[in-house]
């Protein structure tokens, strides 16, 4: 095998990069912090996007598209939002290049083509969208607005990682407008539930739903709800967020509506998003030292069939059977590839599809055909079995469902065994050093303590779980009284 | 009706803007030259995109995603391409804003956060993509690469029009790499045919396939193939282009492959694209003075059912029948809406759906129900008929097919009656002034004559049709010898 990957125990971070690159999901690019999403990675994203898009539409949302650029004066209108994103935004200042007189064939920014007002490349679209909603909303009859946008955004991060943190990334951002606080909060929670449903049932990744502390809130939000997942190195990863924005953006952009009694009030808002970062979570949650492990429901290829030829005679016979299987699988809605490429040997192909995380591999040789069987290999457990060709499609279909559940169960078991209740500071530090995942501990509710813990341990409060039990206790750091435990972890 | 639109005869250009705005396709934005694509317009684009995407995949292409930004040094590598786009590109020069000390709450570009190298917001992606292909291609075994990208691009146009010419627009751009010139040319033509198929059979818009003259070629192409459509004001509109790029980009980015004999050669390239501009073409080609006329295959809503209540008694009965029809239509794959909104009267709804170009409108009143009939209205011909409820789904399904064909036929008849053979300069000018559409005339083959005609009349050579007859003649302007006619027109 030419494509060796670093093992998790050796270097988790390098293992991750190896998987992304050698699993053909993405590649580095010539642009600092930006990546190329390769066809295999993009096919994965398309499956995720299509599933989410359907869920959004089924809950009454429609798609639209707003400009990439945000004029500086709009960008700065909602003060907290502006403050939160100002430090990491790409700014367009000119609209033309011209020949560089000092260097043949080279171009330079044309100083005469300076924009009157700088344009920020959207890091998020609340500003440009609420500035537009202002023109669309007069009365309660114009509400709610339930719009989603699939788009690219740019945040100029200093330290980037493929998928997890890139300067440009793809995402969806929902932006809704409502006539009451209650309706907006309900929308916020509804979309959090949609994310939970998607991440658990499509990505096979269990999540904890919760609310962020004030320090971890989205810039400009009244409340940020989140789903948090656990990676195999014990670090948490925020997999999606849904924000109740109150009337902050309506006030910043002066968006009012008249209610049924003809009384004017500011409009209530939510926004919610998930991004290509989810692909990073997927890779880190399920994969092993031999490559990716993809849940069948979103895998670009669910089944690969590898023919094992012995001489030219068997070829036609095997190919005919292979094609028959492909047709039968496709008819059953299974995404399948028959790999009859002559340039590589079966062993090389096995390793390649293992690397790419194809859930089920079928090998057919001439002896198998004589015995009316094939070899079936599961990517997740590496189990191999010899099974009859009779009823194979139904069997594979059931197996895909079984694998989806097995991957989820494994991740759930891992996650559940990595939540530790901790009551002293020593235990807290010890548990963290042991990469034990989430720590459930009391906290005194102050931003100061939260910040101090972060400085000392790099652990942050991931969330206050939605279904949290109330329990009297003492803050793990300060000993001050606390009414509930919160979830700490180091995080991506 | 509150939503009046300017008539075509009064002011064609205003008529177009009215349709786009009042038909809820798009809206102006706070960003110069950029528009907001509204949910109804975006649903139309989604239908177009999905149909095209399937055609691309059916012809062996895969999707991927490349960075939004092109570092200046890459942008300038292919000289003609750079020259062509330098004059209209948005340039990112800084990566941070900071508080403006002179103005409370305001931000300013942080001069300390200047990029070492400026980043061009992609006006097209050949440069960033071929710089990536360099790392992916070593041998003929790595070829062909058949990649498409759905993305936003930015071209800083000075005079913009909704959909037709916006600073930012959405498009797809195919970028393929091949081991021979012949294969690349075949790909170029194949994709031109895909565009023709899509525009004619989905958008109901007849096109002429041809090749551009050298002056009208894409910057960096060896040959540009195009499809040209005709609008109702006699102007042409380039609806899609497919470029044979030769080895220009491979040479600029040093992309070589070793062939079967282990000989090194530069890779051959194509690129091809269509954009949201197609929506502008759609609007201008088919619509009338009462609003949009959308072809059923891409219409977001194919059928709308409007209930006509008379008192509360009839309401439940009509709603039950309406829901029954919706279910039956949906089961038949028809996109249908039952509009039981109480806030507006039937007459207002009729006008609204006429404006939005919904192909078929069904009205149901209580008398209709008693007679087991409904009123069926076609948007394109405005014909109304009373038809039986029995077999209505099949009837509507067939009607949608009929309307699709009728819209195409009407556009084809118009187009065919607007191609005028012209042999003298006087005729040429006279025909142009009569808004007669395409002019088929002899041209001496020089860029000088082409330029002179453009200056004198604003007419350009739209294309040299692919199926052009060879015919001896004299250039319509210079009288110099010519071997074939070419198609002139004023164009969008």
PDB file of N, CA and C in Angstrom, chain A residues 27 29-31 36-37 39 42 46 57 62-69 72 74 76 86-87 89-97 106-107 109 118-119 122 131 136 147 152 156 158 168 343, chain B residues 27 29-31 36-37 39 42 46 57 62-69 72 74-76 86-87 89-97 106-107 109 118-119 122 131 136 141 147 152 156 158 168:
ATOM      1  N   UNK A  27      -8.097  19.069  -0.298  1.00  0.00           N
ATOM      2  CA  UNK A  27      -6.694  19.303  -0.583  1.00  0.00           C
ATOM      3  C   UNK A  27      -6.355  20.732  -0.141  1.00  0.00           C
ATOM      4  N   UNK A  29      -4.809  24.478  -0.708  1.00  0.00           N
ATOM      5  CA  UNK A  29      -4.854  25.329  -1.894  1.00  0.00           C
ATOM      6  C   UNK A  29      -3.769  26.386  -1.808  1.00  0.00           C
ATOM      7  N   UNK A  30      -3.652  27.163  -2.870  1.00  0.00           N
ATOM      8  CA  UNK A  30      -2.635  28.217  -2.917  1.00  0.00           C
ATOM      9  C   UNK A  30      -3.054  29.428  -2.084  1.00  0.00           C
ATOM     10  N   UNK A  31      -4.304  29.415  -1.606  1.00  0.00           N
ATOM     11  CA  UNK A  31      -4.793  30.560  -0.834  1.00  0.00           C
ATOM     12  C   UNK A  31      -4.701  30.243   0.651  1.00  0.00           C
ATOM     13  N   UNK A  36      -9.417  23.137  -1.046  1.00  0.00           N
ATOM     14  CA  UNK A  36     -10.185  22.655  -2.187  1.00  0.00           C
ATOM     15  C   UNK A  36     -10.984  21.451  -1.702  1.00  0.00           C
ATOM     16  N   UNK A  37     -12.285  21.466  -1.897  1.00  0.00           N
ATOM     17  CA  UNK A  37     -13.084  20.284  -1.581  1.00  0.00           C
ATOM     18  C   UNK A  37     -13.104  19.411  -2.824  1.00  0.00           C
ATOM     19  N   UNK A  39     -13.814  16.083  -5.365  1.00  0.00           N
ATOM     20  CA  UNK A  39     -15.111  15.493  -5.745  1.00  0.00           C
ATOM     21  C   UNK A  39     -15.683  14.512  -4.719  1.00  0.00           C
ATOM     22  N   UNK A  42     -16.884  16.472  -1.854  1.00  0.00           N
ATOM     23  CA  UNK A  42     -18.031  17.290  -2.222  1.00  0.00           C
ATOM     24  C   UNK A  42     -19.305  16.437  -2.386  1.00  0.00           C
ATOM     25  N   UNK A  46     -22.723  17.085  -0.623  1.00  0.00           N
ATOM     26  CA  UNK A  46     -24.006  17.142  -1.353  1.00  0.00           C
ATOM     27  C   UNK A  46     -25.062  16.272  -0.669  1.00  0.00           C
ATOM     28  N   UNK A  57     -37.051  22.471   4.256  1.00  0.00           N
ATOM     29  CA  UNK A  57     -38.262  22.709   3.472  1.00  0.00           C
ATOM     30  C   UNK A  57     -39.470  22.052   4.123  1.00  0.00           C
ATOM     31  N   UNK A  62     -37.822  28.369   3.041  1.00  0.00           N
ATOM     32  CA  UNK A  62     -37.505  28.491   1.614  1.00  0.00           C
ATOM     33  C   UNK A  62     -36.085  29.045   1.483  1.00  0.00           C
ATOM     34  N   UNK A  63     -35.463  28.765   0.350  1.00  0.00           N
ATOM     35  CA  UNK A  63     -34.106  29.271   0.112  1.00  0.00           C
ATOM     36  C   UNK A  63     -34.132  30.589  -0.646  1.00  0.00           C
ATOM     37  N   UNK A  64     -33.099  31.383  -0.419  1.00  0.00           N
ATOM     38  CA  UNK A  64     -32.937  32.639  -1.152  1.00  0.00           C
ATOM     39  C   UNK A  64     -31.434  32.906  -1.220  1.00  0.00           C
ATOM     40  N   UNK A  65     -31.060  34.010  -1.866  1.00  0.00           N
ATOM     41  CA  UNK A  65     -29.630  34.331  -1.933  1.00  0.00           C
ATOM     42  C   UNK A  65     -29.392  35.829  -1.778  1.00  0.00           C
ATOM     43  N   UNK A  66     -28.494  36.155  -0.845  1.00  0.00           N
ATOM     44  CA  UNK A  66     -28.152  37.555  -0.544  1.00  0.00           C
ATOM     45  C   UNK A  66     -26.696  37.829  -0.929  1.00  0.00           C
ATOM     46  N   UNK A  67     -26.351  39.122  -1.109  1.00  0.00           N
ATOM     47  CA  UNK A  67     -25.002  39.433  -1.593  1.00  0.00           C
ATOM     48  C   UNK A  67     -23.853  38.926  -0.706  1.00  0.00           C
ATOM     49  N   UNK A  68     -22.773  38.588  -1.382  1.00  0.00           N
ATOM     50  CA  UNK A  68     -21.515  38.167  -0.743  1.00  0.00           C
ATOM     51  C   UNK A  68     -20.907  39.291   0.078  1.00  0.00           C
ATOM     52  N   UNK A  69     -21.124  40.525  -0.371  1.00  0.00           N
ATOM     53  CA  UNK A  69     -20.469  41.668   0.261  1.00  0.00           C
ATOM     54  C   UNK A  69     -21.395  42.408   1.220  1.00  0.00           C
ATOM     55  N   UNK A  72     -19.385  48.399   4.713  1.00  0.00           N
ATOM     56  CA  UNK A  72     -18.883  48.600   6.075  1.00  0.00           C
ATOM     57  C   UNK A  72     -19.930  49.240   6.987  1.00  0.00           C
ATOM     58  N   UNK A  74     -23.105  48.926   6.997  1.00  0.00           N
ATOM     59  CA  UNK A  74     -24.090  47.950   7.462  1.00  0.00           C
ATOM     60  C   UNK A  74     -23.437  46.967   8.428  1.00  0.00           C
ATOM     61  N   UNK A  76     -21.179  47.433  10.526  1.00  0.00           N
ATOM     62  CA  UNK A  76     -20.947  47.954  11.875  1.00  0.00           C
ATOM     63  C   UNK A  76     -22.236  48.330  12.623  1.00  0.00           C
ATOM     64  N   UNK A  86     -15.127  41.792  13.410  1.00  0.00           N
ATOM     65  CA  UNK A  86     -14.214  42.777  12.802  1.00  0.00           C
ATOM     66  C   UNK A  86     -12.781  42.264  12.707  1.00  0.00           C
ATOM     67  N   UNK A  87     -12.378  41.494  13.706  1.00  0.00           N
ATOM     68  CA  UNK A  87     -10.980  41.051  13.781  1.00  0.00           C
ATOM     69  C   UNK A  87     -10.616  39.993  12.751  1.00  0.00           C
ATOM     70  N   UNK A  89     -12.122  39.660   9.319  1.00  0.00           N
ATOM     71  CA  UNK A  89     -12.866  39.754   8.065  1.00  0.00           C
ATOM     72  C   UNK A  89     -12.001  40.223   6.883  1.00  0.00           C
ATOM     73  N   UNK A  90     -12.277  39.618   5.742  1.00  0.00           N
ATOM     74  CA  UNK A  90     -11.581  40.005   4.509  1.00  0.00           C
ATOM     75  C   UNK A  90     -12.282  41.236   3.938  1.00  0.00           C
ATOM     76  N   UNK A  91     -11.496  42.227   3.539  1.00  0.00           N
ATOM     77  CA  UNK A  91     -12.067  43.502   3.111  1.00  0.00           C
ATOM     78  C   UNK A  91     -11.686  43.827   1.666  1.00  0.00           C
ATOM     79  N   UNK A  92     -12.699  44.082   0.843  1.00  0.00           N
ATOM     80  CA  UNK A  92     -12.475  44.518  -0.531  1.00  0.00           C
ATOM     81  C   UNK A  92     -12.373  46.038  -0.523  1.00  0.00           C
ATOM     82  N   UNK A  93     -11.267  46.545  -1.035  1.00  0.00           N
ATOM     83  CA  UNK A  93     -11.060  47.998  -1.031  1.00  0.00           C
ATOM     84  C   UNK A  93     -10.993  48.587  -2.437  1.00  0.00           C
ATOM     85  N   UNK A  94     -10.734  47.742  -3.446  1.00  0.00           N
ATOM     86  CA  UNK A  94     -10.567  48.215  -4.818  1.00  0.00           C
ATOM     87  C   UNK A  94     -11.347  47.349  -5.792  1.00  0.00           C
ATOM     88  N   UNK A  95     -11.659  47.925  -6.959  1.00  0.00           N
ATOM     89  CA  UNK A  95     -12.443  47.164  -7.926  1.00  0.00           C
ATOM     90  C   UNK A  95     -11.748  47.002  -9.278  1.00  0.00           C
ATOM     91  N   UNK A  96     -10.439  47.137  -9.283  1.00  0.00           N
ATOM     92  CA  UNK A  96      -9.733  47.014 -10.565  1.00  0.00           C
ATOM     93  C   UNK A  96      -8.254  46.754 -10.328  1.00  0.00           C
ATOM     94  N   UNK A  97      -7.657  45.977 -11.228  1.00  0.00           N
ATOM     95  CA  UNK A  97      -6.195  45.851 -11.268  1.00  0.00           C
ATOM     96  C   UNK A  97      -5.739  46.526 -12.548  1.00  0.00           C
ATOM     97  N   UNK A 106       2.992  41.735 -15.057  1.00  0.00           N
ATOM     98  CA  UNK A 106       2.407  41.725 -13.715  1.00  0.00           C
ATOM     99  C   UNK A 106       1.314  42.783 -13.585  1.00  0.00           C
ATOM    100  N   UNK A 107       0.449  42.578 -12.620  1.00  0.00           N
ATOM    101  CA  UNK A 107      -0.646  43.502 -12.362  1.00  0.00           C
ATOM    102  C   UNK A 107      -0.473  44.122 -10.975  1.00  0.00           C
ATOM    103  N   UNK A 109      -2.833  46.694  -7.951  1.00  0.00           N
ATOM    104  CA  UNK A 109      -4.092  47.345  -7.609  1.00  0.00           C
ATOM    105  C   UNK A 109      -4.076  48.739  -8.229  1.00  0.00           C
ATOM    106  N   UNK A 118     -15.669  50.595   1.842  1.00  0.00           N
ATOM    107  CA  UNK A 118     -15.128  49.240   1.811  1.00  0.00           C
ATOM    108  C   UNK A 118     -16.246  48.203   1.910  1.00  0.00           C
ATOM    109  N   UNK A 119     -16.008  47.037   1.327  1.00  0.00           N
ATOM    110  CA  UNK A 119     -16.967  45.932   1.379  1.00  0.00           C
ATOM    111  C   UNK A 119     -16.350  44.781   2.160  1.00  0.00           C
ATOM    112  N   UNK A 122     -18.771  38.594   3.497  1.00  0.00           N
ATOM    113  CA  UNK A 122     -19.622  38.151   4.626  1.00  0.00           C
ATOM    114  C   UNK A 122     -18.951  37.071   5.484  1.00  0.00           C
ATOM    115  N   UNK A 131     -30.957  44.265   6.761  1.00  0.00           N
ATOM    116  CA  UNK A 131     -31.088  45.504   5.997  1.00  0.00           C
ATOM    117  C   UNK A 131     -32.087  45.324   4.844  1.00  0.00           C
ATOM    118  N   UNK A 136     -39.031  44.504   3.395  1.00  0.00           N
ATOM    119  CA  UNK A 136     -40.033  43.465   3.135  1.00  0.00           C
ATOM    120  C   UNK A 136     -41.100  43.392   4.231  1.00  0.00           C
ATOM    121  N   UNK A 147     -36.447  32.061   5.954  1.00  0.00           N
ATOM    122  CA  UNK A 147     -35.529  31.927   4.820  1.00  0.00           C
ATOM    123  C   UNK A 147     -34.220  31.264   5.225  1.00  0.00           C
ATOM    124  N   UNK A 152     -21.128  30.534   0.731  1.00  0.00           N
ATOM    125  CA  UNK A 152     -19.748  30.535   1.245  1.00  0.00           C
ATOM    126  C   UNK A 152     -19.570  31.763   2.134  1.00  0.00           C
ATOM    127  N   UNK A 156     -11.306  35.275   8.648  1.00  0.00           N
ATOM    128  CA  UNK A 156      -9.862  35.212   8.493  1.00  0.00           C
ATOM    129  C   UNK A 156      -9.182  34.640   9.735  1.00  0.00           C
ATOM    130  N   UNK A 158      -6.481  32.731  11.984  1.00  0.00           N
ATOM    131  CA  UNK A 158      -5.023  32.699  11.915  1.00  0.00           C
ATOM    132  C   UNK A 158      -4.482  31.268  11.855  1.00  0.00           C
ATOM    133  N   UNK A 168     -12.241  30.304   4.258  1.00  0.00           N
ATOM    134  CA  UNK A 168     -13.529  30.245   3.564  1.00  0.00           C
ATOM    135  C   UNK A 168     -14.169  28.900   3.875  1.00  0.00           C
ATOM    136  N   UNK A 343      -6.145  -0.999 -14.132  1.00  0.00           N
ATOM    137  CA  UNK A 343      -4.857  -0.432 -13.747  1.00  0.00           C
ATOM    138  C   UNK A 343      -4.415  -0.795 -12.328  1.00  0.00           C
TER     139      UNK A 343
ATOM    140  N   UNK B  27     -34.628  41.414  -5.911  1.00  0.00           N
ATOM    141  CA  UNK B  27     -34.771  42.750  -5.348  1.00  0.00           C
ATOM    142  C   UNK B  27     -33.392  43.431  -5.429  1.00  0.00           C
ATOM    143  N   UNK B  29     -30.249  45.518  -3.816  1.00  0.00           N
ATOM    144  CA  UNK B  29     -29.619  45.385  -2.504  1.00  0.00           C
ATOM    145  C   UNK B  29     -28.837  46.642  -2.175  1.00  0.00           C
ATOM    146  N   UNK B  30     -28.302  46.667  -0.968  1.00  0.00           N
ATOM    147  CA  UNK B  30     -27.526  47.826  -0.524  1.00  0.00           C
ATOM    148  C   UNK B  30     -26.123  47.826  -1.138  1.00  0.00           C
ATOM    149  N   UNK B  31     -25.778  46.745  -1.830  1.00  0.00           N
ATOM    150  CA  UNK B  31     -24.444  46.652  -2.415  1.00  0.00           C
ATOM    151  C   UNK B  31     -24.517  46.995  -3.892  1.00  0.00           C
ATOM    152  N   UNK B  36     -30.533  40.756  -4.551  1.00  0.00           N
ATOM    153  CA  UNK B  36     -31.020  39.695  -3.686  1.00  0.00           C
ATOM    154  C   UNK B  36     -31.909  38.808  -4.544  1.00  0.00           C
ATOM    155  N   UNK B  37     -31.639  37.519  -4.560  1.00  0.00           N
ATOM    156  CA  UNK B  37     -32.532  36.601  -5.260  1.00  0.00           C
ATOM    157  C   UNK B  37     -33.582  36.148  -4.247  1.00  0.00           C
ATOM    158  N   UNK B  39     -37.032  34.278  -2.610  1.00  0.00           N
ATOM    159  CA  UNK B  39     -37.392  32.852  -2.587  1.00  0.00           C
ATOM    160  C   UNK B  39     -38.032  32.331  -3.884  1.00  0.00           C
ATOM    161  N   UNK B  42     -35.360  32.161  -6.429  1.00  0.00           N
ATOM    162  CA  UNK B  42     -34.372  31.138  -6.108  1.00  0.00           C
ATOM    163  C   UNK B  42     -34.933  29.737  -6.348  1.00  0.00           C
ATOM    164  N   UNK B  46     -33.234  26.934  -8.472  1.00  0.00           N
ATOM    165  CA  UNK B  46     -33.010  25.570  -7.975  1.00  0.00           C
ATOM    166  C   UNK B  46     -33.487  24.540  -8.996  1.00  0.00           C
ATOM    167  N   UNK B  57     -23.987  15.275 -14.454  1.00  0.00           N
ATOM    168  CA  UNK B  57     -23.609  13.986 -13.854  1.00  0.00           C
ATOM    169  C   UNK B  57     -23.842  12.840 -14.830  1.00  0.00           C
ATOM    170  N   UNK B  62     -18.361  15.384 -12.187  1.00  0.00           N
ATOM    171  CA  UNK B  62     -18.549  15.422 -10.737  1.00  0.00           C
ATOM    172  C   UNK B  62     -18.372  16.859 -10.261  1.00  0.00           C
ATOM    173  N   UNK B  63     -18.976  17.162  -9.123  1.00  0.00           N
ATOM    174  CA  UNK B  63     -18.841  18.505  -8.558  1.00  0.00           C
ATOM    175  C   UNK B  63     -17.693  18.575  -7.557  1.00  0.00           C
ATOM    176  N   UNK B  64     -17.130  19.759  -7.423  1.00  0.00           N
ATOM    177  CA  UNK B  64     -16.083  20.010  -6.427  1.00  0.00           C
ATOM    178  C   UNK B  64     -16.181  21.482  -6.061  1.00  0.00           C
ATOM    179  N   UNK B  65     -15.330  21.920  -5.127  1.00  0.00           N
ATOM    180  CA  UNK B  65     -15.361  23.334  -4.759  1.00  0.00           C
ATOM    181  C   UNK B  65     -13.947  23.892  -4.565  1.00  0.00           C
ATOM    182  N   UNK B  66     -13.679  24.997  -5.225  1.00  0.00           N
ATOM    183  CA  UNK B  66     -12.369  25.650  -5.177  1.00  0.00           C
ATOM    184  C   UNK B  66     -12.496  27.021  -4.508  1.00  0.00           C
ATOM    185  N   UNK B  67     -11.377  27.563  -3.988  1.00  0.00           N
ATOM    186  CA  UNK B  67     -11.464  28.822  -3.234  1.00  0.00           C
ATOM    187  C   UNK B  67     -12.059  30.001  -4.014  1.00  0.00           C
ATOM    188  N   UNK B  68     -12.737  30.845  -3.247  1.00  0.00           N
ATOM    189  CA  UNK B  68     -13.317  32.097  -3.743  1.00  0.00           C
ATOM    190  C   UNK B  68     -12.241  33.074  -4.200  1.00  0.00           C
ATOM    191  N   UNK B  69     -11.084  32.996  -3.530  1.00  0.00           N
ATOM    192  CA  UNK B  69     -10.031  33.978  -3.794  1.00  0.00           C
ATOM    193  C   UNK B  69      -8.945  33.439  -4.719  1.00  0.00           C
ATOM    194  N   UNK B  72      -3.087  37.213  -6.479  1.00  0.00           N
ATOM    195  CA  UNK B  72      -2.775  38.018  -7.663  1.00  0.00           C
ATOM    196  C   UNK B  72      -1.757  37.324  -8.584  1.00  0.00           C
ATOM    197  N   UNK B  74      -1.329  34.253  -9.195  1.00  0.00           N
ATOM    198  CA  UNK B  74      -1.969  33.218 -10.014  1.00  0.00           C
ATOM    199  C   UNK B  74      -2.900  33.864 -11.035  1.00  0.00           C
ATOM    200  N   UNK B  75      -3.582  34.887 -10.594  1.00  0.00           N
ATOM    201  CA  UNK B  75      -4.527  35.587 -11.461  1.00  0.00           C
ATOM    202  C   UNK B  75      -3.842  36.082 -12.724  1.00  0.00           C
ATOM    203  N   UNK B  76      -2.602  36.543 -12.578  1.00  0.00           N
ATOM    204  CA  UNK B  76      -1.929  37.143 -13.726  1.00  0.00           C
ATOM    205  C   UNK B  76      -1.159  36.137 -14.586  1.00  0.00           C
ATOM    206  N   UNK B  86      -8.902  41.886 -15.514  1.00  0.00           N
ATOM    207  CA  UNK B  86      -8.267  42.820 -14.561  1.00  0.00           C
ATOM    208  C   UNK B  86      -9.108  44.069 -14.335  1.00  0.00           C
ATOM    209  N   UNK B  87      -9.770  44.513 -15.403  1.00  0.00           N
ATOM    210  CA  UNK B  87     -10.494  45.785 -15.331  1.00  0.00           C
ATOM    211  C   UNK B  87     -11.769  45.712 -14.496  1.00  0.00           C
ATOM    212  N   UNK B  89     -12.316  43.488 -11.523  1.00  0.00           N
ATOM    213  CA  UNK B  89     -12.269  42.533 -10.417  1.00  0.00           C
ATOM    214  C   UNK B  89     -12.223  43.214  -9.055  1.00  0.00           C
ATOM    215  N   UNK B  90     -12.940  42.595  -8.108  1.00  0.00           N
ATOM    216  CA  UNK B  90     -12.932  43.068  -6.717  1.00  0.00           C
ATOM    217  C   UNK B  90     -11.678  42.516  -6.042  1.00  0.00           C
ATOM    218  N   UNK B  91     -10.982  43.387  -5.313  1.00  0.00           N
ATOM    219  CA  UNK B  91      -9.696  42.980  -4.736  1.00  0.00           C
ATOM    220  C   UNK B  91      -9.710  43.117  -3.214  1.00  0.00           C
ATOM    221  N   UNK B  92      -9.381  42.002  -2.546  1.00  0.00           N
ATOM    222  CA  UNK B  92      -9.249  42.022  -1.085  1.00  0.00           C
ATOM    223  C   UNK B  92      -7.810  42.405  -0.764  1.00  0.00           C
ATOM    224  N   UNK B  93      -7.659  43.445   0.031  1.00  0.00           N
ATOM    225  CA  UNK B  93      -6.310  43.923   0.375  1.00  0.00           C
ATOM    226  C   UNK B  93      -6.015  43.806   1.871  1.00  0.00           C
ATOM    227  N   UNK B  94      -7.044  43.678   2.705  1.00  0.00           N
ATOM    228  CA  UNK B  94      -6.863  43.646   4.152  1.00  0.00           C
ATOM    229  C   UNK B  94      -7.689  42.537   4.781  1.00  0.00           C
ATOM    230  N   UNK B  95      -7.263  42.084   5.961  1.00  0.00           N
ATOM    231  CA  UNK B  95      -7.976  40.990   6.609  1.00  0.00           C
ATOM    232  C   UNK B  95      -8.514  41.351   7.994  1.00  0.00           C
ATOM    233  N   UNK B  96      -8.688  42.631   8.248  1.00  0.00           N
ATOM    234  CA  UNK B  96      -9.185  43.022   9.575  1.00  0.00           C
ATOM    235  C   UNK B  96      -9.721  44.451   9.540  1.00  0.00           C
ATOM    236  N   UNK B  97     -10.766  44.682  10.339  1.00  0.00           N
ATOM    237  CA  UNK B  97     -11.216  46.047  10.608  1.00  0.00           C
ATOM    238  C   UNK B  97     -10.886  46.340  12.066  1.00  0.00           C
ATOM    239  N   UNK B 106     -17.887  53.280  14.929  1.00  0.00           N
ATOM    240  CA  UNK B 106     -17.535  53.004  13.540  1.00  0.00           C
ATOM    241  C   UNK B 106     -16.250  52.179  13.454  1.00  0.00           C
ATOM    242  N   UNK B 107     -16.104  51.512  12.328  1.00  0.00           N
ATOM    243  CA  UNK B 107     -14.922  50.685  12.092  1.00  0.00           C
ATOM    244  C   UNK B 107     -14.133  51.262  10.929  1.00  0.00           C
ATOM    245  N   UNK B 109     -10.609  50.123   8.148  1.00  0.00           N
ATOM    246  CA  UNK B 109      -9.632  49.113   7.752  1.00  0.00           C
ATOM    247  C   UNK B 109      -8.405  49.265   8.637  1.00  0.00           C
ATOM    248  N   UNK B 118      -2.314  40.609  -2.640  1.00  0.00           N
ATOM    249  CA  UNK B 118      -3.734  40.871  -2.800  1.00  0.00           C
ATOM    250  C   UNK B 118      -4.454  39.620  -3.301  1.00  0.00           C
ATOM    251  N   UNK B 119      -5.721  39.511  -2.938  1.00  0.00           N
ATOM    252  CA  UNK B 119      -6.550  38.399  -3.386  1.00  0.00           C
ATOM    253  C   UNK B 119      -7.667  38.934  -4.269  1.00  0.00           C
ATOM    254  N   UNK B 122     -12.812  35.707  -7.253  1.00  0.00           N
ATOM    255  CA  UNK B 122     -12.856  35.041  -8.573  1.00  0.00           C
ATOM    256  C   UNK B 122     -13.902  35.646  -9.512  1.00  0.00           C
ATOM    257  N   UNK B 131      -4.042  25.790 -11.260  1.00  0.00           N
ATOM    258  CA  UNK B 131      -2.957  25.738 -10.295  1.00  0.00           C
ATOM    259  C   UNK B 131      -3.104  24.510  -9.385  1.00  0.00           C
ATOM    260  N   UNK B 136      -2.547  17.359  -9.327  1.00  0.00           N
ATOM    261  CA  UNK B 136      -3.370  16.154  -9.465  1.00  0.00           C
ATOM    262  C   UNK B 136      -3.021  15.339 -10.716  1.00  0.00           C
ATOM    263  N   UNK B 141      -3.124   8.458 -17.008  1.00  0.00           N
ATOM    264  CA  UNK B 141      -4.060   7.723 -16.157  1.00  0.00           C
ATOM    265  C   UNK B 141      -4.876   8.663 -15.267  1.00  0.00           C
ATOM    266  N   UNK B 147     -14.640  18.026 -13.972  1.00  0.00           N
ATOM    267  CA  UNK B 147     -15.164  18.656 -12.758  1.00  0.00           C
ATOM    268  C   UNK B 147     -16.029  19.865 -13.076  1.00  0.00           C
ATOM    269  N   UNK B 152     -20.482  31.328  -6.677  1.00  0.00           N
ATOM    270  CA  UNK B 152     -20.708  32.745  -6.935  1.00  0.00           C
ATOM    271  C   UNK B 152     -19.426  33.343  -7.510  1.00  0.00           C
ATOM    272  N   UNK B 156     -16.843  43.290 -11.641  1.00  0.00           N
ATOM    273  CA  UNK B 156     -17.240  44.634 -11.280  1.00  0.00           C
ATOM    274  C   UNK B 156     -17.728  45.432 -12.477  1.00  0.00           C
ATOM    275  N   UNK B 158     -19.804  48.139 -14.595  1.00  0.00           N
ATOM    276  CA  UNK B 158     -20.173  49.518 -14.296  1.00  0.00           C
ATOM    277  C   UNK B 158     -21.677  49.740 -14.446  1.00  0.00           C
ATOM    278  N   UNK B 168     -22.134  40.534  -8.616  1.00  0.00           N
ATOM    279  CA  UNK B 168     -22.012  39.137  -8.186  1.00  0.00           C
ATOM    280  C   UNK B 168     -23.103  38.344  -8.882  1.00  0.00           C
TER     281      UNK B 168
END
